[in-house]
Every structure is written in structure tokens, then in C-alpha cells.
mmCIF file of C-alpha atoms and ligand atoms in Angstrom:
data_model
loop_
_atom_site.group_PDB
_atom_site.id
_atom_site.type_symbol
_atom_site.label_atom_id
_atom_site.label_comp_id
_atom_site.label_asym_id
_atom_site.label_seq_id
_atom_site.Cartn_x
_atom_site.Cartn_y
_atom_site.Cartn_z
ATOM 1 C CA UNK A 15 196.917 183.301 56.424
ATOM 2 C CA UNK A 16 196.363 183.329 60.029
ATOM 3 C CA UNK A 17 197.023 180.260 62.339
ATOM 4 C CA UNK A 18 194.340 178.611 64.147
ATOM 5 C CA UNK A 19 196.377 175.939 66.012
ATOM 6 C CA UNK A 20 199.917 175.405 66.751
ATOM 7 C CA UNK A 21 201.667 172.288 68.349
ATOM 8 C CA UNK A 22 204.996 172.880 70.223
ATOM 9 C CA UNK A 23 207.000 170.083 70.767
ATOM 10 C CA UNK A 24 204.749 167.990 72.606
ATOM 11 C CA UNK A 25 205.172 164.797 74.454
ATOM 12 C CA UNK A 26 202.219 162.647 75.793
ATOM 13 C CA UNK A 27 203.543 159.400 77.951
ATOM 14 C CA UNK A 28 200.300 157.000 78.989
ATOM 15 C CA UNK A 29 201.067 156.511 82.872
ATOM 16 C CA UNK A 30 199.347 153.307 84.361
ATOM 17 C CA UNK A 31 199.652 151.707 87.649
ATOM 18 C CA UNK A 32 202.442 149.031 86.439
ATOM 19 C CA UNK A 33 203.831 151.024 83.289
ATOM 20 C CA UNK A 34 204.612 153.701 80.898
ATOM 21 C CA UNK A 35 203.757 153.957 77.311
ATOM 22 C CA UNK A 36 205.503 156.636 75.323
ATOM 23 C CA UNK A 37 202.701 157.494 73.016
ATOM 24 C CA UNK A 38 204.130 160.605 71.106
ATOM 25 C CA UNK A 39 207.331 162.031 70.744
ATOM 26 C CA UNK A 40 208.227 165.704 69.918
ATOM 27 C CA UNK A 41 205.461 166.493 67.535
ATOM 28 C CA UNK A 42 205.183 170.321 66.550
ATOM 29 C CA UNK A 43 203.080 171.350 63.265
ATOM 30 C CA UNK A 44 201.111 174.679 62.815
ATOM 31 C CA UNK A 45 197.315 174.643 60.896
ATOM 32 C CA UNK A 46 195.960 177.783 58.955
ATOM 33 C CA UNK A 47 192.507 179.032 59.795
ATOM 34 C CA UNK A 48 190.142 177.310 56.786
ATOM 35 C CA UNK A 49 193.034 174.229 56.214
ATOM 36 C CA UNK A 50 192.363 170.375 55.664
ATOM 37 C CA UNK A 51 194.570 168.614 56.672
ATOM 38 C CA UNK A 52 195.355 164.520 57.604
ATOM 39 C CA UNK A 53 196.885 162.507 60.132
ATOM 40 C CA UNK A 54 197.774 159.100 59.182
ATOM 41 C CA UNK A 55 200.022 156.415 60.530
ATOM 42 C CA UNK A 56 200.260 152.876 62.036
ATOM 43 C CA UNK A 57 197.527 151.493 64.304
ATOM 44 C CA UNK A 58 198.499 152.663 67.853
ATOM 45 C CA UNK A 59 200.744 155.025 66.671
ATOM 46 C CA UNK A 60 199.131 157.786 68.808
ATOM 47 C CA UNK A 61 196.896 159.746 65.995
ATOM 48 C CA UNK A 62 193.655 159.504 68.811
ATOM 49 C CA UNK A 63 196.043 161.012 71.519
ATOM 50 C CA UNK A 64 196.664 164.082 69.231
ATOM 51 C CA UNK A 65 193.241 164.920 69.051
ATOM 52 C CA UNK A 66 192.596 163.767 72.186
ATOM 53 C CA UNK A 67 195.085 166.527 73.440
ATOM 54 C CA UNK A 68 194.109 169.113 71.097
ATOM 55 C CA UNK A 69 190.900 169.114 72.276
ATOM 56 C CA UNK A 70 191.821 169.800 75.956
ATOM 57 C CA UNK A 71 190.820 166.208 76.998
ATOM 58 C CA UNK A 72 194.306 164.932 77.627
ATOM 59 C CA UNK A 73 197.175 167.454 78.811
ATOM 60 C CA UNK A 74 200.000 166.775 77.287
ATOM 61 C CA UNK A 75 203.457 165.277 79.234
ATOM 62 C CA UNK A 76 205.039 168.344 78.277
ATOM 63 C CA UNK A 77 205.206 171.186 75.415
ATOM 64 C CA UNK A 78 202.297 173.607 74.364
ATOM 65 C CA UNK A 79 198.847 173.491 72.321
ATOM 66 C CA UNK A 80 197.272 177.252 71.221
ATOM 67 C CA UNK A 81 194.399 177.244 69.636
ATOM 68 C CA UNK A 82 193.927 180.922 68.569
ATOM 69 C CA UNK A 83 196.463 182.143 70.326
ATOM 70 C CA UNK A 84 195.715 180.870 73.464
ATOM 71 C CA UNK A 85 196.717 177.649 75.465
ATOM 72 C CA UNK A 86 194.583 174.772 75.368
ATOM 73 C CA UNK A 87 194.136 173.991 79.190
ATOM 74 C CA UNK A 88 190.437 172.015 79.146
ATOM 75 C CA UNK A 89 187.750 171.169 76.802
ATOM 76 C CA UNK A 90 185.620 173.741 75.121
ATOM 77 C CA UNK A 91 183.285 175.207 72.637
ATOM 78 C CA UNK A 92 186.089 175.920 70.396
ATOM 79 C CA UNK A 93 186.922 172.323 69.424
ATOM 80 C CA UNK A 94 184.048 170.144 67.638
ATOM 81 C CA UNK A 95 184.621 166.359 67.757
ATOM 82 C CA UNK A 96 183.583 163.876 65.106
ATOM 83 C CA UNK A 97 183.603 160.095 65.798
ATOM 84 C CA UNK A 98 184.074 157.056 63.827
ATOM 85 C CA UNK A 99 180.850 155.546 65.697
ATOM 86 C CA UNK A 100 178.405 158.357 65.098
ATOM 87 C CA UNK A 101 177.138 158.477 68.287
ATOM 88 C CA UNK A 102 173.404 159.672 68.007
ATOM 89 C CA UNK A 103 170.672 159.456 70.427
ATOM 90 C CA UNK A 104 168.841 156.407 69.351
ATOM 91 C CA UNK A 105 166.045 157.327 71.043
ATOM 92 C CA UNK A 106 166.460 160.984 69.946
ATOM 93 C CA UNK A 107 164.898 162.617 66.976
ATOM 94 C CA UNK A 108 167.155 163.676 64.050
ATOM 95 C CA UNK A 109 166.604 167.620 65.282
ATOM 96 C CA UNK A 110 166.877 166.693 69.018
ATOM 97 C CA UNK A 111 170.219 165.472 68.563
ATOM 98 C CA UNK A 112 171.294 168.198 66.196
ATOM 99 C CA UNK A 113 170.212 170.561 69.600
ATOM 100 C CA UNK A 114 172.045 168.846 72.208
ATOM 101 C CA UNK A 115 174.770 170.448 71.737
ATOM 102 C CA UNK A 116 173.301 173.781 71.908
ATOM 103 C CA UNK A 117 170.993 172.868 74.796
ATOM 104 C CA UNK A 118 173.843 171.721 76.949
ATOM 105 C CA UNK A 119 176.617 174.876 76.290
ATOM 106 C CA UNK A 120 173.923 177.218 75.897
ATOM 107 C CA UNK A 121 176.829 179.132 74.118
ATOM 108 C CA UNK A 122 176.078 182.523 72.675
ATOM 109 C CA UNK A 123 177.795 181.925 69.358
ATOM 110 C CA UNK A 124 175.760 178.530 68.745
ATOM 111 C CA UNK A 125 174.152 178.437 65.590
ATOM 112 C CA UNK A 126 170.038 179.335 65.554
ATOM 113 C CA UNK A 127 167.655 177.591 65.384
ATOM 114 C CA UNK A 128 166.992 178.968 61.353
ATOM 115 C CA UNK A 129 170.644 178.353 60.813
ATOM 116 C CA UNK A 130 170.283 175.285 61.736
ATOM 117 C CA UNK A 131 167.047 174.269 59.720
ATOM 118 C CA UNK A 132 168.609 175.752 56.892
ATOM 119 C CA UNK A 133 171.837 172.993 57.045
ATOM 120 C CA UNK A 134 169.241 170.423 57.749
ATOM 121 C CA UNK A 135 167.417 171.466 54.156
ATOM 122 C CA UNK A 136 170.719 172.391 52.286
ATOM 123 C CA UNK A 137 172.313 169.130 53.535
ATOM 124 C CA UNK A 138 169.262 167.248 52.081
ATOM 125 C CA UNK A 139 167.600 166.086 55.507
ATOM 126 C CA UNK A 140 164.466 168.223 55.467
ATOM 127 C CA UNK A 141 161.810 165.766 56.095
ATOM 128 C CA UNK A 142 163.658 163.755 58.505
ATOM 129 C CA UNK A 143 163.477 166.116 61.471
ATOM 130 C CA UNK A 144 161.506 164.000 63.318
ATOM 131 C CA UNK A 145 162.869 160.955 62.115
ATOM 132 C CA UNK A 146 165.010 158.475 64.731
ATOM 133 C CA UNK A 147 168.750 157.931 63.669
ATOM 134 C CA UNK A 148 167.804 153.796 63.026
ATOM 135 C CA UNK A 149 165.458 155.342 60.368
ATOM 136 C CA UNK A 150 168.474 156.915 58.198
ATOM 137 C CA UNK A 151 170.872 155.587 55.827
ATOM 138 C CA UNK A 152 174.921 155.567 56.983
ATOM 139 C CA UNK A 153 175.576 158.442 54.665
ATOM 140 C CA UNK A 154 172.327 160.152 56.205
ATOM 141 C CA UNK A 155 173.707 159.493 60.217
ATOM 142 C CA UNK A 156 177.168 161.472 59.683
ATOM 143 C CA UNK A 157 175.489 164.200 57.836
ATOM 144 C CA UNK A 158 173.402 164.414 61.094
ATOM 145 C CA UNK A 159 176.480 163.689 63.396
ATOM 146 C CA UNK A 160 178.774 166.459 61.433
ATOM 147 C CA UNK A 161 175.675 169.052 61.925
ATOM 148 C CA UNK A 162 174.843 168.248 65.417
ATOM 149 C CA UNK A 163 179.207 169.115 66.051
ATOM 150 C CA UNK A 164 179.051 172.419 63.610
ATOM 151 C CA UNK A 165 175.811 173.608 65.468
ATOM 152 C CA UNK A 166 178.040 175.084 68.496
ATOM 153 C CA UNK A 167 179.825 176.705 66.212
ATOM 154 C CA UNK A 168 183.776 175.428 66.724
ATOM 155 C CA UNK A 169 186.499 176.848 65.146
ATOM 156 C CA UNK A 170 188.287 173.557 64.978
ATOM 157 C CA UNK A 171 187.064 170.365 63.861
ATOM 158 C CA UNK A 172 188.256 166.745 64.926
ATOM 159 C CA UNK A 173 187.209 163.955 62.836
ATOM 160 C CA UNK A 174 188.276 160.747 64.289
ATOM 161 C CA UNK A 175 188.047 158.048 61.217
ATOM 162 C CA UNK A 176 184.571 159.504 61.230
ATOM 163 C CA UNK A 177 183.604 157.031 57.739
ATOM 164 C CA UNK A 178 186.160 153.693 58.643
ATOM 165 C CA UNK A 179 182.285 152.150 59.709
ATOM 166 C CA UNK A 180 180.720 153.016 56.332
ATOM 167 C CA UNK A 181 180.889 150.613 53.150
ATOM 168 C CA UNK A 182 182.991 151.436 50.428
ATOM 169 C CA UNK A 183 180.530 153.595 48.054
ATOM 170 C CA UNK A 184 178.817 155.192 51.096
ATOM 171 C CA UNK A 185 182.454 156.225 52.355
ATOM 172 C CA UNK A 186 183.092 158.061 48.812
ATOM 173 C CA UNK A 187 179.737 160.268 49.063
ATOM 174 C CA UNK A 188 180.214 161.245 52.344
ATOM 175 C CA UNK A 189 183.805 162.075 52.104
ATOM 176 C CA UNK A 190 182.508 164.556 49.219
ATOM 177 C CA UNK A 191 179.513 165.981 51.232
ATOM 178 C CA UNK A 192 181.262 166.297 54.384
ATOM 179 C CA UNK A 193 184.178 168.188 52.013
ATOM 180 C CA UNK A 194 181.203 170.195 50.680
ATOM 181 C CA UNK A 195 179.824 171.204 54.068
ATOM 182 C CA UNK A 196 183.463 172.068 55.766
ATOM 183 C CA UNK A 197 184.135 174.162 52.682
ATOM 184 C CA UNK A 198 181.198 176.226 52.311
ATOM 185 C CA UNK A 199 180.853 176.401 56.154
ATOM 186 C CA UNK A 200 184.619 178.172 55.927
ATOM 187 C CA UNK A 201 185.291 175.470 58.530
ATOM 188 C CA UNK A 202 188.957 174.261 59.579
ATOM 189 C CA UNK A 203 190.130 170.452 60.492
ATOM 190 C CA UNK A 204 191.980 167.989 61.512
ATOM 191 C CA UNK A 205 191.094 164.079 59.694
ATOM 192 C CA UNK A 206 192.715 161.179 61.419
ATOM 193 C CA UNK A 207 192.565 158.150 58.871
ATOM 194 C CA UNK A 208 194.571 155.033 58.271
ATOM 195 C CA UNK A 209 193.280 155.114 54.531
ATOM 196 C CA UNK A 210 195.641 156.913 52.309
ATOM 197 C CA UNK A 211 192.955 157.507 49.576
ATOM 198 C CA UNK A 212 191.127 159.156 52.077
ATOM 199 C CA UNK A 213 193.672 161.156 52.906
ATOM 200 C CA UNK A 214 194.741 162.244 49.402
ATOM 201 C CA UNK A 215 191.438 163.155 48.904
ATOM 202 C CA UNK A 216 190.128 164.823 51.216
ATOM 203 C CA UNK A 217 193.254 167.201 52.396
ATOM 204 C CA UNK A 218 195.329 170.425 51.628
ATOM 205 C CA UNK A 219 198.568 168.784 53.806
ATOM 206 C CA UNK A 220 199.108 165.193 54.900
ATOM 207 C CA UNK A 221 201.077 164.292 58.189
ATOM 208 C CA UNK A 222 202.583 161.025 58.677
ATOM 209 C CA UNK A 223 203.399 159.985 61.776
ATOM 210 C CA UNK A 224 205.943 157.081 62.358
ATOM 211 C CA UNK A 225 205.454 153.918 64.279
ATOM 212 C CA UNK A 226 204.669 154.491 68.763
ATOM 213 C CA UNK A 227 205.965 156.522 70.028
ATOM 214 C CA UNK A 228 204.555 158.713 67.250
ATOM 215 C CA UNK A 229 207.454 161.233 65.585
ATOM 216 C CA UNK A 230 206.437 163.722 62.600
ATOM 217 C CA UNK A 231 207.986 161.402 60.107
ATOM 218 C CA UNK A 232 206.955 163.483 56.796
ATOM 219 C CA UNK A 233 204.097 166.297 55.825
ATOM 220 C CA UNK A 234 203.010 165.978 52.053
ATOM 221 C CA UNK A 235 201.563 169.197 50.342
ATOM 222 C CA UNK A 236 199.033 168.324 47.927
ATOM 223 C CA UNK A 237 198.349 170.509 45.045
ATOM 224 C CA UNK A 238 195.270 169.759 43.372
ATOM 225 C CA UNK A 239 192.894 172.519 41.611
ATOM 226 C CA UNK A 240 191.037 173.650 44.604
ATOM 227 C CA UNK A 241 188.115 173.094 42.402
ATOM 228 C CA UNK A 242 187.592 169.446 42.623
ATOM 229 C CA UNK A 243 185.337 167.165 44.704
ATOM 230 C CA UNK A 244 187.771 164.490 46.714
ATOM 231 C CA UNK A 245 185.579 161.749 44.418
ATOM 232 C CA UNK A 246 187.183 164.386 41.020
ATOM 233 C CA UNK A 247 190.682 164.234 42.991
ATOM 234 C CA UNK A 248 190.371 160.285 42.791
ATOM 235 C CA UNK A 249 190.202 160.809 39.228
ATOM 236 C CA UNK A 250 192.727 163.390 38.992
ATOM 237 C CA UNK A 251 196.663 162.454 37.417
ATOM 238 C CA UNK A 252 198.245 163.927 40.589
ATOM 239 C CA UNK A 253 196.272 161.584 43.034
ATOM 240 C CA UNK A 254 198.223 158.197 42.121
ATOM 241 C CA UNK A 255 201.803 160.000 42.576
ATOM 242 C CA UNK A 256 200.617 161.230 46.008
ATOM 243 C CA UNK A 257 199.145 157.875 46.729
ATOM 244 C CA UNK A 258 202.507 156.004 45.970
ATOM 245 C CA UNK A 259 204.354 158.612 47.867
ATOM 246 C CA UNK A 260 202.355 158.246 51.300
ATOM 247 C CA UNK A 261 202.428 154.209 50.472
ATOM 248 C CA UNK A 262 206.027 154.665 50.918
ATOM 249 C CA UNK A 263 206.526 156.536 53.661
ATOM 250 C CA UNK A 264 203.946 154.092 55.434
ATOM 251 C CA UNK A 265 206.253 151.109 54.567
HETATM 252 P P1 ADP B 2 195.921 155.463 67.167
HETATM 253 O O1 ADP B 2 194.732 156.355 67.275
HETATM 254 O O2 ADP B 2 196.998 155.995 66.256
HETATM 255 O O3 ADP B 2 195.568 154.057 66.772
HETATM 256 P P2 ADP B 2 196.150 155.919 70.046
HETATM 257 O O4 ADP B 2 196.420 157.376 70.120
HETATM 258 O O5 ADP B 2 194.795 155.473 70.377
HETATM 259 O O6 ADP B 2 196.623 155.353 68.610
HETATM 260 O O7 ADP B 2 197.164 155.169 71.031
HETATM 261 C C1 ADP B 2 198.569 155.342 70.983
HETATM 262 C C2 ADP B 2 199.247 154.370 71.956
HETATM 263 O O8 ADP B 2 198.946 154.723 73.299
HETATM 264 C C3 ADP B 2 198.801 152.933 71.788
HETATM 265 O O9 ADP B 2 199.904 152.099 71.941
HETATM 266 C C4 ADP B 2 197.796 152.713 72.896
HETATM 267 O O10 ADP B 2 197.809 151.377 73.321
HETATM 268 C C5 ADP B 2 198.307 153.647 73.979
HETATM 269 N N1 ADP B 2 197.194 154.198 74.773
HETATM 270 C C6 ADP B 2 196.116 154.864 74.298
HETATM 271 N N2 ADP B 2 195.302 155.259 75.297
HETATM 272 C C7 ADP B 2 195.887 154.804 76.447
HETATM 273 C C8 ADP B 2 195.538 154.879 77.845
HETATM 274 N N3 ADP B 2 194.438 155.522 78.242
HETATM 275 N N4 ADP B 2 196.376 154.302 78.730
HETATM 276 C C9 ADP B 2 197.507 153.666 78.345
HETATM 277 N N5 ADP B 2 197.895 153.568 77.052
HETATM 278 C C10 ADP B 2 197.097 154.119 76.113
HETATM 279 MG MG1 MG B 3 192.683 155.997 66.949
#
């Protein structure tokens, strides 16, 4: 399998005016082109600054990020970012926002304009094109929000606790239909959660990251039947072993 994206070593330390934080510590871990996999860890334990970093907001104090090969020096194309608040246009239509994207890279390998219908149909929003986010269910906005980031075509996604806003049954549908989409789009990415269900669920590999300054404290390989839905995995024998394990290691 190739690899996509490859931390070395890196160190981020938060510089203010009257301080230093020491955000993350050493962290190195490689990610294989069409992989799942999870960051979790304490609040504040530096999970945002990863991504952050990985997607060429935030350089990092020192060590290396390549994403395909190459160094990750500024923001691009490459890297899609998901967000726990979904971030529409409010005053947008549902296939506006899905565009902006595109309109603003105006990036050759963005998705068309068919391709794009044809995830808004197959991803059961037909209808809704000219519908305004407040008009769509939770469930309905992410769908919308994970589009809009697939439509300039990344290689990488970053989903930032992209359902933590959602209620509980909500949360399980779209874990499965965002799962759905990722897989059939051949898409690879990077989930930062603090729920370990979600996490078990939803990923090939688990990172946990220790307390700040965040250290690699343990990676989990789960090894379900690549078959099942993360709602089957929650029914699955394997998924309360791997839920006690990650409990611990978050204790
Ligand atoms: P997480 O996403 O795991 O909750 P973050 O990556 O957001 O954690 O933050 C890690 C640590 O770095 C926290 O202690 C936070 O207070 C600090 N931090 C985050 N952003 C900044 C910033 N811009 N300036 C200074 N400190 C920051
Ligand atoms: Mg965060």
C-alpha cells in the first residue's frame, strides 16, 4: 500500500506574547492511501493542532509533514477540512455552497458539475438543491458540508469532531453515511474525536495521544470484517474488547 501522509517527529510549541505552551511532543505516524484512521485523547491535548499542521495552516516547531511525498509548506487543494460546526452559507443554497469550493480554487481536478449532481442524488439530497441549509435536517447539513469538502477533490480528508453537535441517533446515521461516502469515494482520512465509540467504529487504526503536550501514547489496529457498517461494528463481539482497551489507555 502506498503512503499518503507521513509525520516525522514533529513538535508544535504555541508562542504568545507572555508564554509558551508545548502543545505536541515528538509525534511521528505514517497513513496508507484509502486508510481510516482516529485521533483521540484528552481535551487540549493538541488533536486540532495536528490537523491544523497537516493541513499547512500551522508549521510545525520543528520535524517534517509529506503529504504524497512532498513537504507540506502551506494550505492547499490536497487537504479537505471537515468541521464540527458545519459551516454552510446560511444564506447560500444547498448547491451554491457545494460550488464554493470549486468557484474559489478553480482547480482543474475539481469535481464537475455532473459529478457533483450525481453525489447530491446518490447521497439522497436531490430535491434540495435549491434549498437553504436552515431548511435541512442535522444529518442532511454534514452530508452537504462533507460534499461541498470532496467537490475539490482532496486526497486527504480532516474531520474535526465533524458529528460532537449532532444528537445521539443523528450521530449514528451519519457516522454510517459519511463511512459510506469516504468508502465508495476511495477517499483517505484523518477523524479527530473524543468519543471512543466513534472511534471504534468508524476506523481501520486508532491513535491515542496522551495528556498536553500530546505524545503518541498507543495506536490500536482494529480488525473487523471490512464488510460492516460502523452502526454493524457497534453490534459486532470485537467492538466491546476494543472499547475497554481505548477506555484504558484514556484513564
Ligand atoms: P484539542 O483539539 O486536543 O482539544 P488543541 O490542539 O486545540 O487541543 O490545543 C492543544 C493545546 O494548545 C491546548 O492546551 C490549547 O490551549 C493550546 N492552544 C491551541 N491553540 C493555541 C493558540 N493559538 N495559542 C496558544 N495556545 C493554543
Ligand atoms: Mg480540538
Amino acid at each position: 500500500m502506498n503512503t499518503l501522509l507521513e509525520l516525522k517527529n514533529i513538535y508544535l510549541t504555541y508562542q504568545t506574547l507572555t508564554s509558551e505552551t508545548k502543545a505536541i511532543e515528538n509525534v511521528s505516524f505514517k497513513l496508507n492511501e484509502g486508510e481510516f484512521i482516529s485521533i483521540v485523547g484528552p481535551s487540549g491535548c493538541g488533536k486540532t493542532t495536528i490537523l491544523s499542521m497537516v493541513s499547512g495552516l500551522l508549521k510545525p516547531t520543528s520535524g517534517e509533514i509529506l503529504l504524497d511525498g512532498e513537504k507540506v509548506t502551506k494550505v492547499s487543494t490536497n487537504v479537505g477540512y471537515m468541521l464540527q460546526r458545519d459551516n454552510l452559507f446560511e444564506w447560500l443554497t444547498v448547491q451554491q455552497n457545494i460550488l464554493i469550493g470549486v468557484k474559489i480554487n478553480h482547480n482543474k481536478n475539481c469535481l464537475t458539475k455532473d459529478k457533483l449532481q450525481e453525489l447530491i442524488t446518490k447521497y439522497g439530497l436531490s430535491g434540495f438543491e435549491k434549498s437553504k441549509p436552515s431548511e435541512l435536517s442535522g444529518g442532511m447539513r454534514q452530508r452537504v458540508s462533507l460534499i461541498r469538502t470532496l467537490a475539490i477533490s482532496p486526497k486527504l480528508l480532516l474531520l474535526d469532531e465533524p458529528f460532537s453537535a449532532l444528537d445521539y441517533q443523528t450521530r449514528l446515521s451519519v457516522q454510517n453515511d459519511i463511512s459510506s461516502i469516504l468508502k465508495s469515494e476511495h477517499k483517505t482520512a484523518i477523524l479527530v474525536t473524543h468519543d471512543i465509540s466513534e472511534a471504534v467504529a468508524m476506523s481501520d487504526r486508532v491513535i491515542v495521544l496522551s495528556k498536553r503536550p500530546g505524545t503518541i501514547k498507543k495506536i490500536i489496529h482494529l480488525d473487523f470484517d471490512k464488510k460492516l457498517t460502523p452502526f454493524d461494528r457497534r453490534n459486532d463481539l470485537q467492538f466491546n474488547k476494543y472499547f475497554k482497551l481505548l477506555w484504558e489507555e484514556l484513564q
